[in-house]
mmCIF file of C-alpha atoms in Angstrom:
data_model
loop_
_atom_site.group_PDB
_atom_site.id
_atom_site.type_symbol
_atom_site.label_atom_id
_atom_site.label_comp_id
_atom_site.label_asym_id
_atom_site.label_seq_id
_atom_site.Cartn_x
_atom_site.Cartn_y
_atom_site.Cartn_z
ATOM 1 C CA ARG A 111 16.164 9.646 9.139
ATOM 2 C CA ALA A 112 18.050 12.065 11.393
ATOM 3 C CA SER A 113 21.338 11.063 9.723
ATOM 4 C CA LYS A 114 20.230 11.175 6.093
ATOM 5 C CA ARG A 115 22.618 14.036 5.342
ATOM 6 C CA ASP A 116 25.614 12.036 6.526
ATOM 7 C CA THR A 117 24.856 8.396 5.745
ATOM 8 C CA ALA A 118 28.510 7.311 5.765
ATOM 9 C CA LEU A 119 29.008 8.587 9.312
ATOM 10 C CA TYR A 120 25.861 6.849 10.504
ATOM 11 C CA ILE A 121 26.851 3.511 8.909
ATOM 12 C CA SER A 122 30.348 3.797 10.375
ATOM 13 C CA SER A 123 28.846 4.159 13.846
ATOM 14 C CA CYS A 124 26.588 1.184 13.167
ATOM 15 C CA ILE A 125 29.528 -0.965 12.074
ATOM 16 C CA ALA A 126 31.442 -0.021 15.216
ATOM 17 C CA GLU A 127 28.443 -1.080 17.274
ATOM 18 C CA ILE A 128 28.104 -4.321 15.306
ATOM 19 C CA LYS A 129 31.781 -5.177 15.838
ATOM 20 C CA SER A 130 31.195 -4.929 19.555
ATOM 21 C CA GLU A 131 27.948 -6.926 19.489
ATOM 22 C CA ILE A 132 29.307 -9.683 17.223
ATOM 23 C CA ASN A 133 31.710 -10.713 19.993
ATOM 24 C CA SER A 134 28.966 -10.906 22.594
ATOM 25 C CA THR A 135 28.433 -14.121 24.520
ATOM 26 C CA ASP A 136 24.669 -13.622 24.289
ATOM 27 C CA PRO A 137 23.446 -15.620 21.245
ATOM 28 C CA HIS A 138 20.534 -13.248 20.576
ATOM 29 C CA THR A 139 22.831 -10.211 20.487
ATOM 30 C CA LYS A 140 25.339 -12.020 18.270
ATOM 31 C CA ALA A 141 22.654 -13.212 15.834
ATOM 32 C CA ASN A 142 21.061 -9.762 15.674
ATOM 33 C CA ALA A 143 24.446 -8.167 14.952
ATOM 34 C CA LEU A 144 25.112 -10.722 12.200
ATOM 35 C CA GLN A 145 21.725 -9.997 10.666
ATOM 36 C CA LYS A 146 22.509 -6.287 10.522
ATOM 37 C CA LEU A 147 25.937 -7.002 9.098
ATOM 38 C CA THR A 148 24.436 -9.229 6.408
ATOM 39 C CA PHE A 149 22.261 -6.334 5.310
ATOM 40 C CA LEU A 150 25.256 -4.000 5.174
ATOM 41 C CA GLN A 151 27.187 -6.590 3.173
ATOM 42 C CA MET A 152 24.518 -6.336 0.456
ATOM 43 C CA MET A 153 25.362 -2.639 0.286
ATOM 44 C CA GLY A 154 29.021 -3.454 -0.352
ATOM 45 C CA TYR A 155 30.470 -3.353 3.158
ATOM 46 C CA ASN A 156 33.012 -5.956 4.200
ATOM 47 C CA MET A 157 32.039 -8.594 6.765
ATOM 48 C CA SER A 158 35.002 -10.963 6.517
ATOM 49 C CA TYR A 159 35.937 -10.206 10.138
ATOM 50 C CA ALA A 160 32.682 -11.896 11.217
ATOM 51 C CA SER A 161 33.372 -15.253 9.533
ATOM 52 C CA PHE A 162 33.960 -17.161 12.749
ATOM 53 C CA ALA A 163 30.935 -15.545 14.398
ATOM 54 C CA THR A 164 28.904 -16.641 11.399
ATOM 55 C CA ILE A 165 29.845 -20.265 12.049
ATOM 56 C CA GLU A 166 28.950 -19.856 15.711
ATOM 57 C CA VAL A 167 25.476 -18.611 14.798
ATOM 58 C CA MET A 168 25.088 -21.411 12.233
ATOM 59 C CA SER A 169 25.804 -23.923 14.982
ATOM 60 C CA ASN A 170 23.215 -22.515 17.371
ATOM 61 C CA ALA A 171 20.504 -24.987 18.364
ATOM 62 C CA ARG A 172 17.734 -22.434 17.821
ATOM 63 C CA PHE A 173 16.370 -22.502 14.263
ATOM 64 C CA ALA A 174 15.771 -18.740 14.093
ATOM 65 C CA PHE A 175 19.448 -18.058 14.835
ATOM 66 C CA LYS A 176 20.623 -20.902 12.630
ATOM 67 C CA ARG A 177 18.769 -19.406 9.663
ATOM 68 C CA ILE A 178 20.537 -16.060 10.136
ATOM 69 C CA GLY A 179 23.929 -17.789 10.223
ATOM 70 C CA TYR A 180 23.319 -19.852 7.108
ATOM 71 C CA LEU A 181 22.107 -16.814 5.184
ATOM 72 C CA ALA A 182 25.202 -14.857 6.197
ATOM 73 C CA ALA A 183 27.502 -17.710 5.173
ATOM 74 C CA SER A 184 25.731 -18.161 1.827
ATOM 75 C CA GLN A 185 26.098 -14.478 1.113
ATOM 76 C CA ALA A 186 29.576 -13.724 2.410
ATOM 77 C CA PHE A 187 31.697 -16.888 2.238
ATOM 78 C CA THR A 188 33.859 -17.394 -0.844
ATOM 79 C CA GLN A 189 36.366 -19.978 -2.018
ATOM 80 C CA ASP A 190 39.054 -17.960 -0.261
ATOM 81 C CA THR A 191 37.325 -17.674 3.117
ATOM 82 C CA ASP A 192 39.698 -19.225 5.649
ATOM 83 C CA VAL A 193 37.033 -20.760 7.873
ATOM 84 C CA VAL A 194 34.992 -22.500 5.162
ATOM 85 C CA LEU A 195 36.425 -25.897 6.105
ATOM 86 C CA LEU A 196 35.210 -25.358 9.665
ATOM 87 C CA THR A 197 31.654 -25.626 8.352
ATOM 88 C CA THR A 198 32.134 -29.286 7.358
ATOM 89 C CA ASN A 199 31.083 -30.818 10.668
ATOM 90 C CA THR A 200 28.193 -28.379 11.116
ATOM 91 C CA LEU A 201 26.843 -29.120 7.647
ATOM 92 C CA LYS A 202 27.314 -32.853 8.095
ATOM 93 C CA LYS A 203 25.409 -32.762 11.387
ATOM 94 C CA GLU A 204 22.485 -30.923 9.773
ATOM 95 C CA LEU A 205 22.372 -33.222 6.742
ATOM 96 C CA ARG A 206 22.390 -36.339 8.900
ATOM 97 C CA GLY A 207 19.886 -34.864 11.333
ATOM 98 C CA ALA A 208 17.107 -35.243 8.758
ATOM 99 C CA VAL A 209 17.651 -39.007 8.572
ATOM 100 C CA GLY A 210 16.223 -41.374 11.147
ATOM 101 C CA PRO A 211 13.166 -41.676 13.383
ATOM 102 C CA GLY A 212 10.948 -38.628 13.453
ATOM 103 C CA MET A 213 12.958 -36.766 10.816
ATOM 104 C CA ASN A 214 12.809 -33.612 12.929
ATOM 105 C CA GLY A 215 15.716 -31.942 11.159
ATOM 106 C CA VAL A 216 14.161 -31.585 7.704
ATOM 107 C CA TYR A 217 14.188 -27.787 7.599
ATOM 108 C CA GLU A 218 17.611 -27.557 9.205
ATOM 109 C CA ALA A 219 18.925 -29.864 6.477
ATOM 110 C CA GLY A 220 17.242 -27.631 3.921
ATOM 111 C CA LEU A 221 19.185 -24.651 5.272
ATOM 112 C CA ALA A 222 22.415 -26.645 5.107
ATOM 113 C CA ILE A 223 21.796 -27.683 1.492
ATOM 114 C CA ASN A 224 21.030 -24.115 0.447
ATOM 115 C CA CYS A 225 24.214 -22.903 2.104
ATOM 116 C CA LEU A 226 26.364 -25.703 0.714
ATOM 117 C CA SER A 227 25.261 -24.995 -2.846
ATOM 118 C CA ASN A 228 26.559 -21.438 -2.452
ATOM 119 C CA ILE A 229 29.853 -22.043 -0.612
ATOM 120 C CA VAL A 230 30.845 -25.493 -1.903
ATOM 121 C CA THR A 231 34.560 -26.131 -2.423
ATOM 122 C CA ILE A 232 36.393 -29.230 -3.634
ATOM 123 C CA ASP A 233 36.951 -30.355 -0.051
ATOM 124 C CA LEU A 234 33.356 -29.749 1.015
ATOM 125 C CA ALA A 235 32.040 -31.548 -2.056
ATOM 126 C CA ARG A 236 34.230 -34.569 -1.411
ATOM 127 C CA ASP A 237 33.446 -34.746 2.303
ATOM 128 C CA LEU A 238 29.686 -34.192 2.043
ATOM 129 C CA LEU A 239 28.861 -35.960 -1.216
ATOM 130 C CA ALA A 240 27.621 -39.136 0.480
ATOM 131 C CA ASP A 241 25.397 -37.215 2.900
ATOM 132 C CA VAL A 242 23.768 -35.119 0.170
ATOM 133 C CA THR A 243 23.335 -38.184 -2.048
ATOM 134 C CA ASN A 244 21.564 -40.003 0.773
ATOM 135 C CA LEU A 245 19.012 -37.209 0.926
ATOM 136 C CA THR A 246 18.016 -37.806 -2.713
ATOM 137 C CA VAL A 247 16.001 -40.783 -1.436
ATOM 138 C CA HIS A 248 14.612 -39.008 1.628
ATOM 139 C CA PRO A 249 10.861 -39.496 2.250
ATOM 140 C CA GLN A 250 10.288 -35.742 1.979
ATOM 141 C CA PRO A 251 10.217 -34.357 -1.615
ATOM 142 C CA TYR A 252 11.258 -30.994 -0.133
ATOM 143 C CA LEU A 253 14.683 -32.433 0.653
ATOM 144 C CA ARG A 254 14.977 -34.719 -2.371
ATOM 145 C CA LYS A 255 14.703 -31.855 -4.850
ATOM 146 C CA LYS A 256 17.055 -29.621 -2.869
ATOM 147 C CA ALA A 257 19.624 -32.414 -2.671
ATOM 148 C CA ILE A 258 19.596 -33.168 -6.397
ATOM 149 C CA LEU A 259 20.011 -29.501 -7.309
ATOM 150 C CA CYS A 260 22.850 -29.149 -4.812
ATOM 151 C CA LEU A 261 24.594 -32.144 -6.394
ATOM 152 C CA LEU A 262 25.020 -30.162 -9.609
ATOM 153 C CA LYS A 263 27.066 -27.536 -7.764
ATOM 154 C CA MET A 264 29.081 -30.286 -6.092
ATOM 155 C CA PHE A 265 29.788 -32.021 -9.405
ATOM 156 C CA MET A 266 31.098 -28.760 -10.830
ATOM 157 C CA LYS A 267 33.691 -28.587 -8.035
ATOM 158 C CA TYR A 268 34.299 -32.318 -7.706
ATOM 159 C CA PRO A 269 33.680 -34.057 -11.084
ATOM 160 C CA GLN A 270 34.679 -37.445 -9.722
ATOM 161 C CA GLY A 271 31.568 -37.318 -7.564
ATOM 162 C CA LEU A 272 29.425 -37.671 -10.675
ATOM 163 C CA ARG A 273 30.925 -41.059 -11.457
ATOM 164 C CA LEU A 274 30.285 -42.156 -7.890
ATOM 165 C CA THR A 275 26.598 -41.168 -7.863
ATOM 166 C CA PHE A 276 25.456 -41.392 -11.498
ATOM 167 C CA SER A 277 23.745 -44.753 -11.031
ATOM 168 C CA LYS A 278 21.552 -43.288 -8.292
ATOM 169 C CA LEU A 279 20.553 -40.415 -10.557
ATOM 170 C CA GLN A 280 19.699 -42.858 -13.285
ATOM 171 C CA ASP A 281 17.832 -45.438 -11.222
ATOM 172 C CA SER A 282 15.948 -43.361 -8.684
ATOM 173 C CA LEU A 283 15.448 -39.712 -9.505
ATOM 174 C CA LEU A 284 14.151 -40.034 -13.042
ATOM 175 C CA LYS A 285 11.544 -42.485 -11.703
ATOM 176 C CA ASP A 286 10.563 -40.433 -8.648
ATOM 177 C CA ILE A 287 6.833 -40.331 -7.976
ATOM 178 C CA ASN A 288 6.986 -36.596 -7.249
ATOM 179 C CA PRO A 289 7.038 -34.514 -10.466
ATOM 180 C CA SER A 290 8.992 -31.655 -8.869
ATOM 181 C CA VAL A 291 11.834 -34.024 -7.940
ATOM 182 C CA THR A 292 11.833 -35.538 -11.431
ATOM 183 C CA SER A 293 11.920 -32.045 -12.927
ATOM 184 C CA CYS A 294 14.975 -31.167 -10.812
ATOM 185 C CA ALA A 295 16.720 -34.380 -11.903
ATOM 186 C CA VAL A 296 16.009 -33.655 -15.562
ATOM 187 C CA ASN A 297 17.359 -30.124 -15.208
ATOM 188 C CA VAL A 298 20.559 -31.341 -13.542
ATOM 189 C CA ILE A 299 21.166 -33.989 -16.204
ATOM 190 C CA THR A 300 20.417 -31.445 -18.944
ATOM 191 C CA GLU A 301 23.035 -29.081 -17.520
ATOM 192 C CA LEU A 302 25.575 -31.892 -17.241
ATOM 193 C CA SER A 303 24.910 -33.153 -20.758
ATOM 194 C CA ASP A 304 25.800 -29.762 -22.245
ATOM 195 C CA LYS A 305 29.470 -30.556 -21.614
ATOM 196 C CA ASN A 306 29.547 -34.170 -22.773
ATOM 197 C CA PRO A 307 26.272 -35.362 -24.350
ATOM 198 C CA LYS A 308 27.567 -38.832 -25.258
ATOM 199 C CA ASN A 309 27.800 -39.810 -21.595
ATOM 200 C CA TYR A 310 24.053 -39.409 -21.194
ATOM 201 C CA LEU A 311 22.725 -41.198 -24.275
ATOM 202 C CA VAL A 312 21.956 -44.156 -22.035
ATOM 203 C CA LEU A 313 19.238 -42.040 -20.423
ATOM 204 C CA ALA A 314 17.377 -41.477 -23.706
ATOM 205 C CA PRO A 315 14.790 -44.232 -23.000
ATOM 206 C CA SER A 316 14.075 -42.742 -19.560
ATOM 207 C CA PHE A 317 13.580 -39.285 -21.022
ATOM 208 C CA PHE A 318 11.313 -40.687 -23.728
ATOM 209 C CA ALA A 319 9.249 -42.489 -21.096
ATOM 210 C CA LEU A 320 8.877 -39.228 -19.188
ATOM 211 C CA LEU A 321 7.668 -37.448 -22.319
ATOM 212 C CA THR A 322 5.109 -40.113 -23.160
ATOM 213 C CA THR A 323 3.770 -40.875 -19.696
ATOM 214 C CA SER A 324 3.802 -37.543 -17.847
ATOM 215 C CA SER A 325 0.750 -35.352 -17.970
#
């Protein structure tokens, strides 16, 4: 409020402070600086210099910090961001963390899927396709529907992935007991069929069954 007459000067001082904090060894300070920088990025300010710090915050064991990192990556990373490939192992760890006894990493995997759908490249799609596909049969509908929607973004970057996973879409997702998951599968197949409808004629009986049996 005291700087409302000179907003640019105030933001410049804030950015200088953030640049100092983003290199801090204290994870709370680093995450807080990244959160402020993410807000400034929405106002048009550049945050490319914080790409590596973003990955560091994404990799933090604490969920609250992890969420800040994934949001920053989703918002700021592009196809040309140099460090995008460095996210592969982090994303893979989160996606696999939701599988197994206890399934404690469900929400962490949800963050990873959200992020991946925004920053996916050909390399990320190829490397993480199997992990995302595995989550389409996860016991939690929360992850199943996120995974199927993310697959659409991956197919757009890596079309060969569709041929590798189409049978799973056909056999499992259209017959899912959860209507929200089935709805996501139908939407993905509808989007894909816009480009080449003939490839999806085989699914006509499944769609008809959905129309006649769903309430």
